[in-house]
mmCIF file of C-alpha atoms in Angstrom:
data_model
loop_
_atom_site.group_PDB
_atom_site.id
_atom_site.type_symbol
_atom_site.label_atom_id
_atom_site.label_comp_id
_atom_site.label_asym_id
_atom_site.label_seq_id
_atom_site.Cartn_x
_atom_site.Cartn_y
_atom_site.Cartn_z
ATOM 1 C CA MET A 1 -22.800 -19.088 17.628
ATOM 2 C CA ASP A 2 -25.526 -19.328 15.052
ATOM 3 C CA ASP A 3 -26.726 -15.731 16.623
ATOM 4 C CA ILE A 4 -23.354 -14.780 15.721
ATOM 5 C CA LEU A 5 -22.844 -16.173 12.197
ATOM 6 C CA ILE A 6 -26.771 -14.290 11.344
ATOM 7 C CA ASN A 7 -25.585 -11.440 13.124
ATOM 8 C CA ILE A 8 -22.336 -11.100 10.504
ATOM 9 C CA TYR A 9 -24.611 -12.455 7.257
ATOM 10 C CA GLN A 10 -27.241 -9.862 8.040
ATOM 11 C CA GLU A 11 -23.941 -6.981 8.522
ATOM 12 C CA ALA A 12 -22.847 -8.706 4.997
ATOM 13 C CA ASN A 13 -25.697 -7.623 3.432
ATOM 14 C CA ASP A 14 -26.247 -4.663 4.806
ATOM 15 C CA HIS A 15 -22.329 -3.538 3.684
ATOM 16 C CA LEU A 16 -23.673 -4.931 0.448
ATOM 17 C CA ARG A 17 -26.379 -2.452 0.064
ATOM 18 C CA THR A 18 -24.322 0.725 1.110
ATOM 19 C CA SER A 19 -21.392 -0.609 -0.699
ATOM 20 C CA ASP A 20 -23.254 -0.167 -4.098
ATOM 21 C CA ASN A 21 -25.824 2.509 -3.163
ATOM 22 C CA LYS A 22 -22.050 4.408 -3.071
ATOM 23 C CA ARG A 23 -21.149 2.919 -6.259
ATOM 24 C CA ASP A 24 -24.503 4.213 -7.908
ATOM 25 C CA GLN A 25 -24.248 7.305 -6.213
ATOM 26 C CA ILE A 26 -20.392 8.216 -7.683
ATOM 27 C CA ILE A 27 -21.272 7.203 -11.080
ATOM 28 C CA ALA A 28 -24.770 9.405 -11.277
ATOM 29 C CA PHE A 29 -22.212 11.934 -9.747
ATOM 30 C CA TYR A 30 -19.935 12.160 -12.590
ATOM 31 C CA PHE A 31 -22.913 11.844 -14.664
ATOM 32 C CA VAL A 32 -24.388 15.549 -13.601
ATOM 33 C CA ILE A 33 -20.678 16.323 -13.901
ATOM 34 C CA LEU A 34 -20.069 15.622 -17.874
ATOM 35 C CA GLY A 35 -23.945 16.740 -18.341
ATOM 36 C CA LEU A 36 -22.477 20.334 -17.148
ATOM 37 C CA LEU A 37 -19.407 19.860 -19.527
ATOM 38 C CA LEU A 38 -21.323 18.911 -22.386
ATOM 39 C CA SER A 39 -23.974 21.472 -21.621
ATOM 40 C CA SER A 40 -21.247 24.494 -21.479
ATOM 41 C CA LEU A 41 -19.068 23.778 -24.273
ATOM 42 C CA ASN A 42 -20.668 26.570 -26.279
ATOM 43 C CA LYS A 43 -19.082 28.689 -23.512
ATOM 44 C CA ILE A 44 -16.021 27.021 -22.864
ATOM 45 C CA THR A 45 -15.019 27.099 -26.429
ATOM 46 C CA LYS A 46 -15.292 30.624 -26.166
ATOM 47 C CA LEU A 47 -12.618 30.218 -23.304
ATOM 48 C CA PRO A 48 -8.365 30.626 -23.840
ATOM 49 C CA TYR A 49 -7.419 27.223 -25.404
ATOM 50 C CA VAL A 50 -4.809 26.544 -22.626
ATOM 51 C CA MET A 51 -8.168 27.055 -19.666
ATOM 52 C CA GLN A 52 -10.026 24.645 -22.018
ATOM 53 C CA ILE A 53 -7.294 22.350 -22.308
ATOM 54 C CA LEU A 54 -7.073 22.561 -18.151
ATOM 55 C CA ILE A 55 -11.210 22.258 -17.806
ATOM 56 C CA TYR A 56 -10.741 18.501 -20.239
ATOM 57 C CA ILE A 57 -7.693 17.452 -18.641
ATOM 58 C CA SER A 58 -9.176 17.918 -14.798
ATOM 59 C CA ILE A 59 -12.314 16.642 -15.266
ATOM 60 C CA GLY A 60 -10.828 13.436 -17.436
ATOM 61 C CA PHE A 61 -8.232 12.586 -14.596
ATOM 62 C CA PHE A 62 -11.230 13.091 -12.363
ATOM 63 C CA GLY A 63 -13.117 10.812 -13.957
ATOM 64 C CA CYS A 64 -10.475 7.929 -13.742
ATOM 65 C CA ILE A 65 -9.229 8.726 -9.913
ATOM 66 C CA LEU A 66 -13.455 7.641 -9.777
ATOM 67 C CA VAL A 67 -12.855 4.660 -12.247
ATOM 68 C CA PHE A 68 -10.162 3.243 -9.543
ATOM 69 C CA ILE A 69 -12.777 4.336 -6.488
ATOM 70 C CA VAL A 70 -15.741 2.431 -8.310
ATOM 71 C CA HIS A 71 -12.782 -0.795 -9.347
ATOM 72 C CA LYS A 72 -12.865 -1.100 -5.416
ATOM 73 C CA PHE A 73 -16.597 -0.807 -4.496
ATOM 74 C CA ARG A 74 -16.515 -3.841 -7.293
ATOM 75 C CA PHE A 75 -13.769 -5.972 -5.239
ATOM 76 C CA TRP A 76 -16.130 -5.281 -2.289
ATOM 77 C CA HIS A 77 -19.423 -6.107 -3.639
ATOM 78 C CA ILE A 78 -17.984 -9.851 -4.838
ATOM 79 C CA ILE A 79 -16.184 -9.957 -0.720
ATOM 80 C CA TYR A 80 -19.390 -9.003 0.920
ATOM 81 C CA VAL A 81 -21.074 -11.581 -1.791
ATOM 82 C CA ASN A 82 -18.839 -14.261 -0.950
ATOM 83 C CA THR A 83 -19.119 -13.290 3.239
ATOM 84 C CA ALA A 84 -22.729 -13.642 3.013
ATOM 85 C CA VAL A 85 -22.646 -16.999 0.914
ATOM 86 C CA VAL A 86 -19.916 -18.720 3.626
ATOM 87 C CA ILE A 87 -22.104 -17.723 6.269
ATOM 88 C CA GLN A 88 -25.077 -18.737 5.049
ATOM 89 C CA ASN A 89 -23.402 -22.186 4.039
ATOM 90 C CA LEU A 90 -22.282 -23.024 7.432
ATOM 91 C CA VAL A 91 -25.480 -22.240 9.216
ATOM 92 C CA LEU A 92 -28.052 -23.765 6.889
ATOM 93 C CA SER A 93 -25.281 -27.174 6.967
ATOM 94 C CA LYS A 94 -24.588 -26.522 10.755
ATOM 95 C CA ILE A 95 -21.106 -26.848 9.814
ATOM 96 C CA GLN A 96 -18.475 -25.926 13.094
ATOM 97 C CA PRO A 97 -17.161 -22.220 11.734
ATOM 98 C CA ASN A 98 -13.630 -23.111 12.206
ATOM 99 C CA GLU A 99 -10.556 -22.069 9.842
ATOM 100 C CA LYS A 100 -10.929 -25.015 7.305
ATOM 101 C CA ASN A 101 -14.581 -24.719 6.751
ATOM 102 C CA ILE A 102 -14.181 -21.089 6.433
ATOM 103 C CA LYS A 103 -11.697 -21.532 3.525
ATOM 104 C CA GLU A 104 -13.343 -24.849 1.948
ATOM 105 C CA VAL A 105 -16.840 -23.369 1.057
ATOM 106 C CA TRP A 106 -14.829 -20.057 0.286
ATOM 107 C CA ASP A 107 -12.707 -21.537 -2.210
ATOM 108 C CA LEU A 108 -15.479 -23.735 -3.547
ATOM 109 C CA TYR A 109 -18.096 -21.064 -4.054
ATOM 110 C CA GLN A 110 -15.177 -17.993 -5.389
ATOM 111 C CA LYS A 111 -14.099 -21.191 -7.640
ATOM 112 C CA SER A 112 -17.941 -21.902 -9.091
ATOM 113 C CA VAL A 113 -18.863 -18.162 -9.755
ATOM 114 C CA GLU A 114 -14.922 -17.184 -11.480
ATOM 115 C CA LYS A 115 -16.449 -17.471 -14.971
ATOM 116 C CA ILE A 116 -19.671 -16.002 -14.660
ATOM 117 C CA GLN A 117 -17.335 -13.130 -12.866
ATOM 118 C CA ARG A 118 -15.467 -12.684 -16.552
ATOM 119 C CA GLN A 119 -18.789 -12.745 -18.837
ATOM 120 C CA PRO A 120 -21.020 -9.888 -18.958
ATOM 121 C CA ASN A 121 -23.016 -10.086 -15.377
ATOM 122 C CA THR A 122 -24.278 -6.373 -13.874
ATOM 123 C CA GLU A 123 -21.333 -5.849 -12.002
ATOM 124 C CA ASN A 124 -18.962 -5.977 -14.699
ATOM 125 C CA LEU A 125 -21.108 -4.339 -17.934
ATOM 126 C CA THR A 126 -21.653 -1.372 -14.688
ATOM 127 C CA PHE A 127 -17.973 -0.732 -14.856
ATOM 128 C CA VAL A 128 -17.096 -0.832 -18.286
ATOM 129 C CA ALA A 129 -20.102 1.260 -18.540
ATOM 130 C CA PHE A 130 -18.276 3.784 -16.432
ATOM 131 C CA LEU A 131 -15.156 3.351 -18.186
ATOM 132 C CA LEU A 132 -16.202 4.136 -21.620
ATOM 133 C CA VAL A 133 -18.291 7.505 -20.225
ATOM 134 C CA ALA A 134 -14.735 8.612 -17.010
ATOM 135 C CA PHE A 135 -13.182 9.296 -21.085
ATOM 136 C CA ILE A 136 -15.489 11.252 -22.633
ATOM 137 C CA PRO A 137 -13.072 15.013 -21.302
ATOM 138 C CA PHE A 138 -10.041 13.432 -22.845
ATOM 139 C CA ASP A 139 -12.132 12.501 -26.004
ATOM 140 C CA LEU A 140 -13.546 16.349 -26.315
ATOM 141 C CA LEU A 141 -9.574 17.646 -25.608
ATOM 142 C CA LEU A 142 -8.283 15.804 -28.347
ATOM 143 C CA CYS A 143 -11.167 17.355 -30.867
ATOM 144 C CA LEU A 144 -9.818 20.034 -29.477
ATOM 145 C CA LEU A 145 -6.622 18.867 -30.081
ATOM 146 C CA LYS A 146 -7.629 18.404 -33.737
ATOM 147 C CA LEU A 147 -6.809 14.685 -34.239
ATOM 148 C CA ASN A 148 -8.684 12.749 -36.614
ATOM 149 C CA PHE A 149 -11.833 10.737 -35.223
ATOM 150 C CA MET A 150 -10.436 7.250 -35.853
ATOM 151 C CA TRP A 151 -7.921 8.171 -33.681
ATOM 152 C CA ILE A 152 -9.499 9.673 -30.937
ATOM 153 C CA ILE A 153 -11.844 5.285 -31.062
ATOM 154 C CA LEU A 154 -8.319 4.361 -31.177
ATOM 155 C CA ILE A 155 -6.762 6.015 -28.297
ATOM 156 C CA HIS A 156 -10.133 5.976 -26.761
ATOM 157 C CA SER A 157 -10.352 1.878 -27.261
ATOM 158 C CA ILE A 158 -6.519 1.453 -25.689
ATOM 159 C CA ALA A 159 -6.949 3.446 -22.815
ATOM 160 C CA ILE A 160 -10.049 1.978 -21.668
ATOM 161 C CA ILE A 161 -8.681 -1.880 -22.470
ATOM 162 C CA VAL A 162 -5.538 -0.930 -20.880
ATOM 163 C CA ILE A 163 -7.560 0.037 -17.223
ATOM 164 C CA TYR A 164 -9.568 -2.530 -17.606
ATOM 165 C CA LEU A 165 -6.683 -5.160 -17.451
ATOM 166 C CA LEU A 166 -4.764 -3.238 -14.712
ATOM 167 C CA CYS A 167 -8.272 -3.996 -12.428
ATOM 168 C CA HIS A 168 -8.970 -7.188 -13.620
ATOM 169 C CA ARG A 169 -5.722 -8.083 -12.108
ATOM 170 C CA ASP A 170 -5.469 -5.914 -9.056
ATOM 171 C CA LEU A 171 -9.433 -7.037 -8.444
ATOM 172 C CA LYS A 172 -7.055 -10.980 -8.893
ATOM 173 C CA ARG A 173 -4.412 -10.383 -6.518
ATOM 174 C CA MET A 174 -7.231 -8.932 -4.116
ATOM 175 C CA LEU A 175 -9.376 -12.527 -4.038
ATOM 176 C CA SER A 176 -6.071 -14.224 -4.251
ATOM 177 C CA ILE A 177 -5.648 -14.176 -0.383
ATOM 178 C CA GLY A 178 -9.375 -15.953 -0.305
ATOM 179 C CA TYR A 179 -11.246 -16.417 2.183
ATOM 180 C CA GLN A 180 -9.134 -13.472 4.559
ATOM 181 C CA ALA A 181 -9.686 -11.128 2.146
ATOM 182 C CA SER A 182 -13.171 -10.480 4.012
ATOM 183 C CA TRP A 183 -12.382 -9.003 8.025
ATOM 184 C CA MET A 184 -15.800 -10.727 8.330
ATOM 185 C CA LEU A 185 -14.591 -13.880 8.480
ATOM 186 C CA ARG A 186 -11.707 -13.693 10.903
ATOM 187 C CA MET A 187 -11.793 -16.514 13.271
ATOM 188 C CA ASP A 188 -9.857 -14.600 15.946
ATOM 189 C CA LEU A 189 -12.797 -12.046 16.137
ATOM 190 C CA LEU A 190 -15.418 -14.561 15.838
ATOM 191 C CA GLN A 191 -13.921 -16.670 19.067
ATOM 192 C CA LYS A 192 -13.757 -13.631 20.955
ATOM 193 C CA THR A 193 -16.908 -12.819 20.492
ATOM 194 C CA GLN A 194 -18.326 -16.390 21.184
ATOM 195 C CA GLU A 195 -16.236 -16.671 24.343
ATOM 196 C CA LYS A 196 -17.188 -13.257 25.458
ATOM 197 C CA GLN A 197 -20.991 -14.957 24.302
ATOM 198 C CA ASN A 198 -20.578 -18.233 27.073
ATOM 199 C CA ILE A 199 -18.408 -15.841 29.842
ATOM 200 C CA THR A 200 -22.448 -13.867 29.972
#
């Protein structure tokens, strides 16, 4: 069983690296789009008014979609870290991997990091920073509509707070099912793998 757990541990680490890399690529890709947008502002201002509005709205909504994708990667980051920690504890403590033990280790670790997850750690700061940047096209749209600078800041701040709270609530909902959120810790799969190993 230890071999199976070690394989799952390695897989959790691989998935963690992959999901973090994909998240970083998405953020970098949107930065490139924003760079192109900002460097083309002079040309955009010469376009018809409706065309300018469509450009800002299109890029802004694309940024919003990417915010929710980055949020999902944030969830999987937590899942893969928790999975790796659970497996590590089971292997090092020589605990039999059954549903009760997996749930206990998962809940204990999740409880210990709940406060940290609310604090300004790298994951949270990356997400908030991307939120700030994602709404720049909407700020440009509001400038185009001749809104006061203070109104632009207020609307931007409200949008960020609302989306952050929605994502936070969604994250809590997804994590509320505990260890079952991790497909790697499904006991039926672990047992089937163990049975196959015993047969061979």
